[in-house]
Short mmCIF file of C-alpha atoms and ligand atoms in Angstrom, two decimals:
data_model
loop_
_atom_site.label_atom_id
_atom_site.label_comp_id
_atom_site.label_asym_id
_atom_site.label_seq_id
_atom_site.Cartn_x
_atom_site.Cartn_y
_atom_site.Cartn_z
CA UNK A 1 0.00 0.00 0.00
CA UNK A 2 2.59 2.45 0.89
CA UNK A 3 4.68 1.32 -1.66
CA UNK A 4 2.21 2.47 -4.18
CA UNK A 5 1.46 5.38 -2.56
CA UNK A 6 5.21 6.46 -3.52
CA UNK A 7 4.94 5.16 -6.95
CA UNK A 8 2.22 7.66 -7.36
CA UNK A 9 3.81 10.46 -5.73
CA UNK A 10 4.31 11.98 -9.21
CA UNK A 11 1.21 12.07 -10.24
CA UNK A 12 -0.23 13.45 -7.32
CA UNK A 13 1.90 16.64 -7.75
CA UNK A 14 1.18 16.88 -10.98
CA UNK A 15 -2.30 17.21 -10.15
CA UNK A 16 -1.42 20.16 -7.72
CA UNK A 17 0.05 22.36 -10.52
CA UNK A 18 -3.47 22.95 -12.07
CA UNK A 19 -4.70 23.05 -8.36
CA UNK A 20 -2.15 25.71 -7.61
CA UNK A 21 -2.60 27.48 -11.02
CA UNK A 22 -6.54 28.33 -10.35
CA UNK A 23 -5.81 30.34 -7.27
CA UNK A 24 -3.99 32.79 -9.23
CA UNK A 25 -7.31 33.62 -10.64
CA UNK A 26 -8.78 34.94 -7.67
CA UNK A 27 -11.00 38.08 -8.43
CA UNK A 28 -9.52 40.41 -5.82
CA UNK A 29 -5.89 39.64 -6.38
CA UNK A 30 -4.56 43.78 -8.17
CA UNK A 31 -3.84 41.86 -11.26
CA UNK A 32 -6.93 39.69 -11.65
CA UNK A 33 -9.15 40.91 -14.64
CA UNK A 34 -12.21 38.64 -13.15
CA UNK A 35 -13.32 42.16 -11.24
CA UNK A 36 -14.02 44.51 -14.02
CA UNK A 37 -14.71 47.75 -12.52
CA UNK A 38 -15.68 49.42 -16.18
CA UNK A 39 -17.60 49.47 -19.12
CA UNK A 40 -14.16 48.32 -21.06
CA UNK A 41 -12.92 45.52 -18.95
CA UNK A 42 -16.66 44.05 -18.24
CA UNK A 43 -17.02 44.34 -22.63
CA UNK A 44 -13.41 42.47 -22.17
CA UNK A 45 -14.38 39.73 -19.39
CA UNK A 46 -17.42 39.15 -21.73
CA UNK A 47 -16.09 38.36 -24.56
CA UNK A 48 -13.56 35.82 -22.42
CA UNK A 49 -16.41 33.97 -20.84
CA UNK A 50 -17.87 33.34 -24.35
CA UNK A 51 -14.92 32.14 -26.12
CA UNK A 52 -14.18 30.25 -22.98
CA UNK A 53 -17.64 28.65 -22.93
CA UNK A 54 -17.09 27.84 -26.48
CA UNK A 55 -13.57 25.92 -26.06
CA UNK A 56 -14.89 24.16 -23.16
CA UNK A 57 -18.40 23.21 -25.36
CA UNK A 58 -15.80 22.13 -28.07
CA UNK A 59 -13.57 20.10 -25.62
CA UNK A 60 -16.23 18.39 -24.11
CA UNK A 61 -17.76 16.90 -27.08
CA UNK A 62 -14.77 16.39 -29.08
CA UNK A 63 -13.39 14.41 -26.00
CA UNK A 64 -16.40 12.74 -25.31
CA UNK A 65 -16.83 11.39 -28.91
CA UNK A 66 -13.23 10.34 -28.19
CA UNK A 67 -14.04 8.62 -24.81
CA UNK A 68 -17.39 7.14 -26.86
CA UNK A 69 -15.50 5.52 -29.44
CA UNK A 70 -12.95 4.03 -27.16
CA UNK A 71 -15.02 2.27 -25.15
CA UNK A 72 -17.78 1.30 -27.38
CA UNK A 73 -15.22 0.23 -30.44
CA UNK A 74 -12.20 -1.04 -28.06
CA UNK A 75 -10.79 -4.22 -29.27
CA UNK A 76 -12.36 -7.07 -26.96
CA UNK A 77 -10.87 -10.31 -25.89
CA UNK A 78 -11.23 -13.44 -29.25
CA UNK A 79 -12.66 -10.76 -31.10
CA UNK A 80 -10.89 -11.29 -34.67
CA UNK A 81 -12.52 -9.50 -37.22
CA UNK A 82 -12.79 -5.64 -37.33
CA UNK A 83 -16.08 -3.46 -36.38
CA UNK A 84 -18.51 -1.84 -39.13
CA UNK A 85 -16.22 0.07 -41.69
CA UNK A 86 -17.95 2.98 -42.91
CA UNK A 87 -17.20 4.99 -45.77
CA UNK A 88 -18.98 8.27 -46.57
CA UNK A 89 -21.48 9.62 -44.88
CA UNK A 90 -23.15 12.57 -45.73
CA UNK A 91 -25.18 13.70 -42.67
CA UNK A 92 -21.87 13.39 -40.61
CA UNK A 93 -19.49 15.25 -43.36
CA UNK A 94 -22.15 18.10 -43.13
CA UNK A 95 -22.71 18.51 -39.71
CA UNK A 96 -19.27 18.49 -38.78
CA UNK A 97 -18.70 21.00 -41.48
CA UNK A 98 -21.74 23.50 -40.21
CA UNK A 99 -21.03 23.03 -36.66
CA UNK A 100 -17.26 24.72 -36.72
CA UNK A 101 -18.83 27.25 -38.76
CA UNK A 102 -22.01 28.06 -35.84
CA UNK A 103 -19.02 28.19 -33.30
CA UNK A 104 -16.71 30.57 -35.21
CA UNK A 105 -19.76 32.88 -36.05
CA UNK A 106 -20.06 32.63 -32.16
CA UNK A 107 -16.75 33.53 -31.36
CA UNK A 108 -16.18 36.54 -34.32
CA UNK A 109 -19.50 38.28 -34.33
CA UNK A 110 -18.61 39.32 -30.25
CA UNK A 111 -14.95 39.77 -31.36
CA UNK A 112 -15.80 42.32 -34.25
CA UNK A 113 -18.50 44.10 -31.80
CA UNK A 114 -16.23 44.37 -28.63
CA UNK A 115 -13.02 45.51 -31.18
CA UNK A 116 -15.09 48.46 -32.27
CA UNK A 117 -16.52 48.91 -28.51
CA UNK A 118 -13.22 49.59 -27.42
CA UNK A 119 -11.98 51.79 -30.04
CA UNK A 120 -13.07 54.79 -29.74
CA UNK A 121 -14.69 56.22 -26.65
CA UNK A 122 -18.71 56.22 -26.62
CA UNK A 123 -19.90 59.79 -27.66
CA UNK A 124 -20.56 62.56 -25.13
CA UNK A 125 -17.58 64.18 -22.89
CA UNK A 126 -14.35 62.51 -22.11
CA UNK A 127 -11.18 63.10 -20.92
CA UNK A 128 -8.49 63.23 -22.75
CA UNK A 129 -5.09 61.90 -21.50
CA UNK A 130 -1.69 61.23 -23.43
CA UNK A 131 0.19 58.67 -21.94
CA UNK A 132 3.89 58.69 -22.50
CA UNK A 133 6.43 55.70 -21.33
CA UNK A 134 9.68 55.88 -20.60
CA UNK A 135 12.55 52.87 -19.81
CA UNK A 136 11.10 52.07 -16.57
CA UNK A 137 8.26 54.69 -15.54
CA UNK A 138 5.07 56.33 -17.26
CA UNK A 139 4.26 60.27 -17.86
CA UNK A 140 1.08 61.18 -17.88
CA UNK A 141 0.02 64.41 -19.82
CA UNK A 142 -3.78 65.76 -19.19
CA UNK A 143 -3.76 68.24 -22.43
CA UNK A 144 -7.25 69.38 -21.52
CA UNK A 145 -6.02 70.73 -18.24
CA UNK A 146 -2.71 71.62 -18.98
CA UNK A 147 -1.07 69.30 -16.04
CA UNK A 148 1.49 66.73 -16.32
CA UNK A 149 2.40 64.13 -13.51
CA UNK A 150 4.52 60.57 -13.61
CA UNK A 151 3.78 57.04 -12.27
CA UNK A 152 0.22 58.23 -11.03
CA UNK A 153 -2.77 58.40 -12.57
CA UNK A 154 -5.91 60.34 -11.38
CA UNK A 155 -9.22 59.70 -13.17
CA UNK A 156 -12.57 61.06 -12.32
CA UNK A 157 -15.49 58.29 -11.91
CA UNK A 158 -17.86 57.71 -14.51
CA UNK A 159 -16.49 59.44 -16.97
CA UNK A 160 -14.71 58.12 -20.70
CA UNK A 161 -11.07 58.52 -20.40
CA UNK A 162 -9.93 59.54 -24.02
CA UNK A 163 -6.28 57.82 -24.12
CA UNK A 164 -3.23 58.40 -26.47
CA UNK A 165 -0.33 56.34 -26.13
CA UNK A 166 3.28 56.58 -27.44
CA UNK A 167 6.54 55.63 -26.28
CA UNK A 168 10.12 57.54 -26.47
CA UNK A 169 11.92 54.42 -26.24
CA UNK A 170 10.78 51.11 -27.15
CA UNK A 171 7.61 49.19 -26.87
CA UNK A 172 5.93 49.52 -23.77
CA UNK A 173 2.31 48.11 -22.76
CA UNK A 174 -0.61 50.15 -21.03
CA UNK A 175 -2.26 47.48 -18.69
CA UNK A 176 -4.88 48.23 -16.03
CA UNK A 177 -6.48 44.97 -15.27
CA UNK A 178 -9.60 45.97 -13.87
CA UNK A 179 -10.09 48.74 -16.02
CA UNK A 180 -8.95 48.14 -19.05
CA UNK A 181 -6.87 45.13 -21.24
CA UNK A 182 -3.51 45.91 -22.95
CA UNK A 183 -2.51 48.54 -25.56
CA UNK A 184 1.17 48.71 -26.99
CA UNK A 185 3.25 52.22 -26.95
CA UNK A 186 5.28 51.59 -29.98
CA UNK A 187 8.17 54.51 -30.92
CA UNK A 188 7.07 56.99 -33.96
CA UNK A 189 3.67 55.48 -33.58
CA UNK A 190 0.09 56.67 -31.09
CA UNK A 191 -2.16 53.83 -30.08
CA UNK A 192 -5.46 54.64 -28.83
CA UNK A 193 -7.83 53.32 -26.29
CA UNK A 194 -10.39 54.39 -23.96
CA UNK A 195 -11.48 53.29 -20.44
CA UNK A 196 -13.56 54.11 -17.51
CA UNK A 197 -14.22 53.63 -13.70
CA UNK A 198 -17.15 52.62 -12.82
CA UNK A 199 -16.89 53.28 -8.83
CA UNK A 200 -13.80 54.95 -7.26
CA UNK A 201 -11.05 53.13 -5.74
CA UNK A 202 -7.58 52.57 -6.65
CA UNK A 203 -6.23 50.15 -9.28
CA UNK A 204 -3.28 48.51 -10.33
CA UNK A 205 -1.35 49.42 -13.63
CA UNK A 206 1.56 48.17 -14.70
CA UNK A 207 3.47 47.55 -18.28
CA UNK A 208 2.70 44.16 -19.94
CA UNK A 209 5.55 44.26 -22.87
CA UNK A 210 8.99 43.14 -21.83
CA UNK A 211 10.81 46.41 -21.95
CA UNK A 212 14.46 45.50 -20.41
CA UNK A 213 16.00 45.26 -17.38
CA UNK A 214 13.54 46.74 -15.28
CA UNK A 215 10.44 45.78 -16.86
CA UNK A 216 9.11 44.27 -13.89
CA UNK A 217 9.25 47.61 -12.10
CA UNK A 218 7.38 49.67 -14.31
CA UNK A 219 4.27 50.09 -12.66
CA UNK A 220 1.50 52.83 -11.83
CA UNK A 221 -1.45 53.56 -9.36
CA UNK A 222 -4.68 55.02 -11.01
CA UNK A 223 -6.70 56.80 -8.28
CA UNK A 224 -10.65 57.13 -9.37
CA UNK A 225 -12.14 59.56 -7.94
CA UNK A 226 -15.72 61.70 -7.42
CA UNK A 227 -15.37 64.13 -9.92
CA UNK A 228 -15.02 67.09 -6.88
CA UNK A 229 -12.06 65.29 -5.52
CA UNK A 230 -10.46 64.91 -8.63
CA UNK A 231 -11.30 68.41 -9.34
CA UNK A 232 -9.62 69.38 -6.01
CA UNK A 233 -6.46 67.06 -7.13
CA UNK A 234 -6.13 68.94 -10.57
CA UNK A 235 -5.36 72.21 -8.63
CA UNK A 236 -3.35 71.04 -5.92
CA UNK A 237 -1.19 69.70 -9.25
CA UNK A 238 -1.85 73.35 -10.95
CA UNK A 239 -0.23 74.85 -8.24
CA UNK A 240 3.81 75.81 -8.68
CA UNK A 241 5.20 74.68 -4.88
CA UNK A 242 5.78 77.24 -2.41
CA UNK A 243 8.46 78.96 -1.28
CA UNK A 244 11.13 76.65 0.46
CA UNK A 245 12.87 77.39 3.96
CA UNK A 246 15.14 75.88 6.19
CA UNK A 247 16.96 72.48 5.54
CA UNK A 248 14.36 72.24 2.06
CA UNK A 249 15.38 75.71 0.98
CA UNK A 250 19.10 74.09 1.15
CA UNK A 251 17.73 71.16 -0.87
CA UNK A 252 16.37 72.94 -3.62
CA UNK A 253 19.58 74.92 -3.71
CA UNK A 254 21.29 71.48 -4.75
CA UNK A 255 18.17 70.44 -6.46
CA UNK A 256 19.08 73.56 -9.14
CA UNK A 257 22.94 74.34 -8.86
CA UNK A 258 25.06 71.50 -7.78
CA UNK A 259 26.56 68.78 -10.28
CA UNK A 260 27.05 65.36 -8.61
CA UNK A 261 29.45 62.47 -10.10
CA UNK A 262 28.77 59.58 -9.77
CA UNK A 263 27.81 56.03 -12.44
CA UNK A 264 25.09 55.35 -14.35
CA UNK A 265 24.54 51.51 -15.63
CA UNK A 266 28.54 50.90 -14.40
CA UNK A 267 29.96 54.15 -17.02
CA UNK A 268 31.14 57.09 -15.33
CA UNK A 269 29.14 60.61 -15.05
CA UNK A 270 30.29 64.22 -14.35
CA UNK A 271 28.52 67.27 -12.79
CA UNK A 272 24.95 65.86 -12.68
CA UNK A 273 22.52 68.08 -11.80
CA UNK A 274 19.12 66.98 -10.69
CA UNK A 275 17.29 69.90 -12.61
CA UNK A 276 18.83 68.44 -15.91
CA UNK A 277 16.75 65.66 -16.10
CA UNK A 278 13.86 66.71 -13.79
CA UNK A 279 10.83 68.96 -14.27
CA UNK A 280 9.94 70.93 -10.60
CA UNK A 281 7.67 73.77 -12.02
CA UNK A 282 8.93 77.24 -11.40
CA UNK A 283 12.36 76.38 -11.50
CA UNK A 284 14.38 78.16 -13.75
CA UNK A 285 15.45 74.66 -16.12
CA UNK A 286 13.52 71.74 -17.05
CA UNK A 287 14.77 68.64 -17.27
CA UNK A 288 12.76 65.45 -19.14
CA UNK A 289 15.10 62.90 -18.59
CA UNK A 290 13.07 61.83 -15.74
CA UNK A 291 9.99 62.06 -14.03
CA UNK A 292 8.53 65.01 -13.04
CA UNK A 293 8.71 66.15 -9.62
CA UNK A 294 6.79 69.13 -8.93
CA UNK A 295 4.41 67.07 -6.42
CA UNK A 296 6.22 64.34 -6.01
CA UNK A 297 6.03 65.12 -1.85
CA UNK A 298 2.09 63.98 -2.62
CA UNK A 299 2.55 60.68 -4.41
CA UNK A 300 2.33 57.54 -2.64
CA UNK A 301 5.22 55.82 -3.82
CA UNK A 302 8.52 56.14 -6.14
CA UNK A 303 10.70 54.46 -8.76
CA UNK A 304 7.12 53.74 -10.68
CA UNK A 305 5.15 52.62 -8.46
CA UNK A 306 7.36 49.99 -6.39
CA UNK A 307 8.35 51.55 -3.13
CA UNK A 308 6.33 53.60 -0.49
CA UNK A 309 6.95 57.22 -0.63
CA UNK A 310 8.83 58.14 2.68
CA UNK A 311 11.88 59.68 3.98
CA UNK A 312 13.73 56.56 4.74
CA UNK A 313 13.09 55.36 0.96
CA UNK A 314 13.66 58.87 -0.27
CA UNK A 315 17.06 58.77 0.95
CA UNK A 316 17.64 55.34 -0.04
CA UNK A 317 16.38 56.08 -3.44
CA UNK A 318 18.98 59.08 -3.43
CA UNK A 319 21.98 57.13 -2.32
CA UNK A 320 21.52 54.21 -4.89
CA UNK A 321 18.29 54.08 -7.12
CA UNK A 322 20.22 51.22 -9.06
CA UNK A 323 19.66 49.44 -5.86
CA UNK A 324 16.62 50.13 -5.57
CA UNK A 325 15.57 49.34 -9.74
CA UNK A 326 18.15 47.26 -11.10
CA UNK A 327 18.97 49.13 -14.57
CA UNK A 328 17.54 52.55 -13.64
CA UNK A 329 18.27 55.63 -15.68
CA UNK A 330 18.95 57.50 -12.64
CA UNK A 331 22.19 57.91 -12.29
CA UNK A 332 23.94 56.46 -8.51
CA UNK A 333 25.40 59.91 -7.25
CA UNK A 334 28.13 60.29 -4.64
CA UNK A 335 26.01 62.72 -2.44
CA UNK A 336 27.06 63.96 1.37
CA UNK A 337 24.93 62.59 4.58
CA UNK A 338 23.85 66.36 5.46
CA UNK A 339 23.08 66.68 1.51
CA UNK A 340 20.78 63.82 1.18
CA UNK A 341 18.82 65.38 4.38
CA UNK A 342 18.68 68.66 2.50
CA UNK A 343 17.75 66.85 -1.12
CA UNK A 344 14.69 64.40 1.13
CA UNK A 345 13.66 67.65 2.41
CA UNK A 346 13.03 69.74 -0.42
CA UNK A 347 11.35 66.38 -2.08
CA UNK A 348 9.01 65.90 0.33
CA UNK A 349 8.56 69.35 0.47
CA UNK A 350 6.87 69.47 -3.12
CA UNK A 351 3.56 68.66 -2.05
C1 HEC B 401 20.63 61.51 -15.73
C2 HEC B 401 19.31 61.91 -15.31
C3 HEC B 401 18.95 61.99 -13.86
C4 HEC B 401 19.59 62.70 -12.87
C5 HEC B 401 20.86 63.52 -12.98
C6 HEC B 401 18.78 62.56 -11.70
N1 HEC B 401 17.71 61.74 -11.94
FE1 HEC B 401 16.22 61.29 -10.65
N2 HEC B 401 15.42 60.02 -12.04
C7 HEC B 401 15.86 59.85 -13.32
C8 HEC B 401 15.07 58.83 -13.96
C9 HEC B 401 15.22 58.33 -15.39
C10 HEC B 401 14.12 58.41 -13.01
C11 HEC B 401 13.04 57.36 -13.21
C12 HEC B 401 13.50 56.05 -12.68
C13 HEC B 401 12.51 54.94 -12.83
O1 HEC B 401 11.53 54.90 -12.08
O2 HEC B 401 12.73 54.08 -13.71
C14 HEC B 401 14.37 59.18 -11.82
C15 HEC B 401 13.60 59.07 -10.64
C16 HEC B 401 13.72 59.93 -9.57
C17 HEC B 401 12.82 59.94 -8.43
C18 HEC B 401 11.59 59.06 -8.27
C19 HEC B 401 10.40 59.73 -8.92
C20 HEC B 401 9.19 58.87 -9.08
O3 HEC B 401 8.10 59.43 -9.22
O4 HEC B 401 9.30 57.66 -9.12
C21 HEC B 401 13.25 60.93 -7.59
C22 HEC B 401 12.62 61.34 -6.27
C23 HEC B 401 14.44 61.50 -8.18
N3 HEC B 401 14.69 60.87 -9.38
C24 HEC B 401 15.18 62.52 -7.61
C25 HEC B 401 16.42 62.98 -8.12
C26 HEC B 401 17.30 63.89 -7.42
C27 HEC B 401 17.03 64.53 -6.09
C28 HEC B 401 18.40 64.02 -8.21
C29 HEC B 401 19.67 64.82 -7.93
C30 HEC B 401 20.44 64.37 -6.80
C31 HEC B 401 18.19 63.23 -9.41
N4 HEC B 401 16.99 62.61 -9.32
C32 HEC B 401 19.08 63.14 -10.48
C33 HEC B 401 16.90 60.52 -13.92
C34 HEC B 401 17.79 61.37 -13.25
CU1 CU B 402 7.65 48.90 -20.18
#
C-alpha cells in the first residue's frame, strides 16, 4: 500500500500544478481581470467567458466522442474480425462541417462588436489623456487641463477617459487589469484606447511588454475619484510649490545648482545636476530625462510605483536608485549625509 502510494507520488503533484494554477485567478488579487470595474474591462471579461464557454463546449464533445469511441469500439478479448467500416457519410461530413462554422460565427460576431466597442470612446464628454512611457516609468500628460504628472494616474469616476499612447523608447504596454486590457506604446507610432471607472477606488497598472531590465518595475497607481475630488487634485497639481525654507530651501539649492558624479549603468558621469533631467515647475530649467517632480512630496510611492513614498526610501532612493531598480536611468550619485537630508527635504517638500 505504501509502496504504491510512492509510486504515485508523481502524479499526485502533478495534479497540484493545475490546483495551484486556479488560485492565481482569484478576483480580488490587483492583477486579476475577473473584477471589471468598467464598461471596457466588463465588454473584455465578456467576450472571455464566451470564447471560454465555447472551447470548453468544443472540448467536451470532441473528447467525449473520443471517450465514446474508445469504449464502445475497443478491441475485446477473441474478437478477430474488425467493427462496421464505414465509408462516406453525408449527414456526418455536413454537420461536422456547419457546426465549426455556428461556433466561429459565435466567437467573431462578439470579437468584431467588442473591437469596435473599445476603439473609440462612446460619444458625449471625455477626458483626454496622453500617456507617454519611458525605460522604466510612465508620464502622464492631461492636455485638456494643462497638467502633467509621472507614475500616477488620477481619473474622475464615470467618466470616458480619451487615451493616447506613445513611447520615447521602445515598446511599452498600457495594462490596467480591472479597467482596461492591454494597448502597446510603440516609438514613432500613437495607439489609442479608452477606459472608464465605474466606482472609485484605486487600481493597479503596470506595463505588460517586456521592456528590459527593469520591466518588472514599471508600474502605476490610477486613483478614481468623485469628480469634486479629482477636481480638487487637478489644482493642488496646478499649483507651482511654495516657497522653500530651512533644511528644504538648502535642498532645492542642490536640487538647481550643484553637479554630482557619480555612475550610471557601471559608465562614469560628471557634474549631474538633478534639474537636468527633472521637471519641478517654477524652477528656472527643465529637465525630461526623468519624471517630473513638482508634487512628487504627494505621491504615494517612487521608482514607478514599487516603493512607499517616505523619507527613509527617499534617501535610499537618493543614495543608490540602481539598488533600488536594477537598470535605472537614474544615475547612482556620490552625495554627502547632510546633503541627502537637505535633497529628502526639499522632495518631500513638493507637495
Ligand atoms: C541623468 C538623469 C537623472 C539625474 C541627474 C537625476 N535623476 Fe532622478 N530620475 C531619473 C530617472 C530616469 C528616473 C526614473 C527612474 C525609474 O523609475 O525608472 C528618476 C527618478 C527619480 C525619483 C523618483 C520619482 C518617481 O516618481 O518615481 C526621484 C525622487 C528623483 N529621481 C530625484 C532625483 C534627485 C534629487 C536628483 C539629484 C540628486 C536626481 N533625481 C538626479 C533621472 C535622473
Ligand atoms: Cu515597459
Amino acid at each position: 500500500m505504501l509502496h504504491n502510494l510512492t509510486k504515485l507520488r508523481p502524479v499526485l503533484l502533478l495534479l497540484l500544478v493545475p490546483v495551484l494554477l486556479t488560485t492565481a485567478c482569484f478576483p480580488s488579487h490587483p492583477q486579476s481581470t475577473f473584477e471589471a470595474a468598467g464598461p471596457v474591462a466588463e465588454a473584455q471579461l465578456k467576450l472571455f467567458y464566451i470564447i471560454f464557454w465555447a472551447a470548453v463546449f468544443v472540448f467536451v464533445v470532441v473528447n467525449g466522442a473520443f471517450i465514446y469511441a474508445f469504449i464502445k469500439y475497443r478491441r475485446r478479448a477473441n474478437e478477430a474480425h474488425l467493427p462496421k467500416q464505414t465509408h462516406g457519410h453525408t449527414v456526418l461530413e455536413i454537420t461536422w462541417t456547419i457546426a465549426p462554422m455556428i461556433i466561429l460565427a459565435i466567437i467573431t460576431v462578439p470579437t468584431i462588436t467588442t473591437i469596435f466597442y473599445t476603439a473609440e470612446p462612446p460619444p458625449g464628454k471625455t477626458l483626454e489623456l496622453k500617456v507617454i512611457a519611458h525605460q522604466w516609468w510612465w508620464e502622464f500628460e492631461y492636455p485638456d487641463l494643462g497638467i502633467t504628472t509621472a507614475n500616477e494616474l488620477h481619473v474622475p469616476v464615470g467618466m470616458a477617459i480619451d487615451v493616447s499612447l506613445e513611447s520615447k523608447d521602445v515598446i511599452h504596454s498600457f495594462w490596467i487589469p480591472k479597467l482596461a486590457g492591454k494597448m502597446d506604446l510603440v516609438p514613432g507610432h500613437i495607439n489609442t484606447m479608452w477606459f472608464q471607472a465605474d466606482r472609485a477606488g484605486e487600481f493597479y497598472g503596470l506595463c505588460a511588454e517586456f521592456c528590459g531590465t527593469a520591466h518588472a518595475q514599471m508600474r502605476f497607481m490610477v486613483h478614481a475619484e468623485k469628480q469634486s475630488d479629482f477636481d480638487a487634485w487637478v489644482e493642488s497639481i496646478k499649483a507651482t510649490p511654495g516657497e522653500m525654507t530651512g533644511l528644504a530651501a538648502k535642498g532645492k539649492d542642490l536640487f538647481v545648482n550643484k553637479g554630482f558624479d557619480g555612475t550610471l549603468r557601471g559608465e562614469k558621469v560628471t557634474a549631474q545636476r538633478c534639474a537636468f533631467c527633472h521637471t519641478v515647475e517654477g524652477l528656472p530649467i527643465r529637465g525630461a530625462v526623468g519624471p517630473v517632480l513638482t508634487h512628487v512630496g504627494g505621491r504615494e510611492t517612487i521608482g514607478a510605483g514599487i516603493i512607499d513614498n517616505s523619507a527613509g526610501n527617499l534617501k535610499a532612493w537618493l543614495t543608490n536608485p540602481d539598488k533600488m531598480k536594477p537598470g535605472v536611468g537614474m544615475p547612482t550619485l556620490s552625495i554627502a549625509d547632510d546633503e541627502l537630508d537637505a535633497l529628502v527635504a526639499y522632495l518631500e517638500g513638493l507637495q
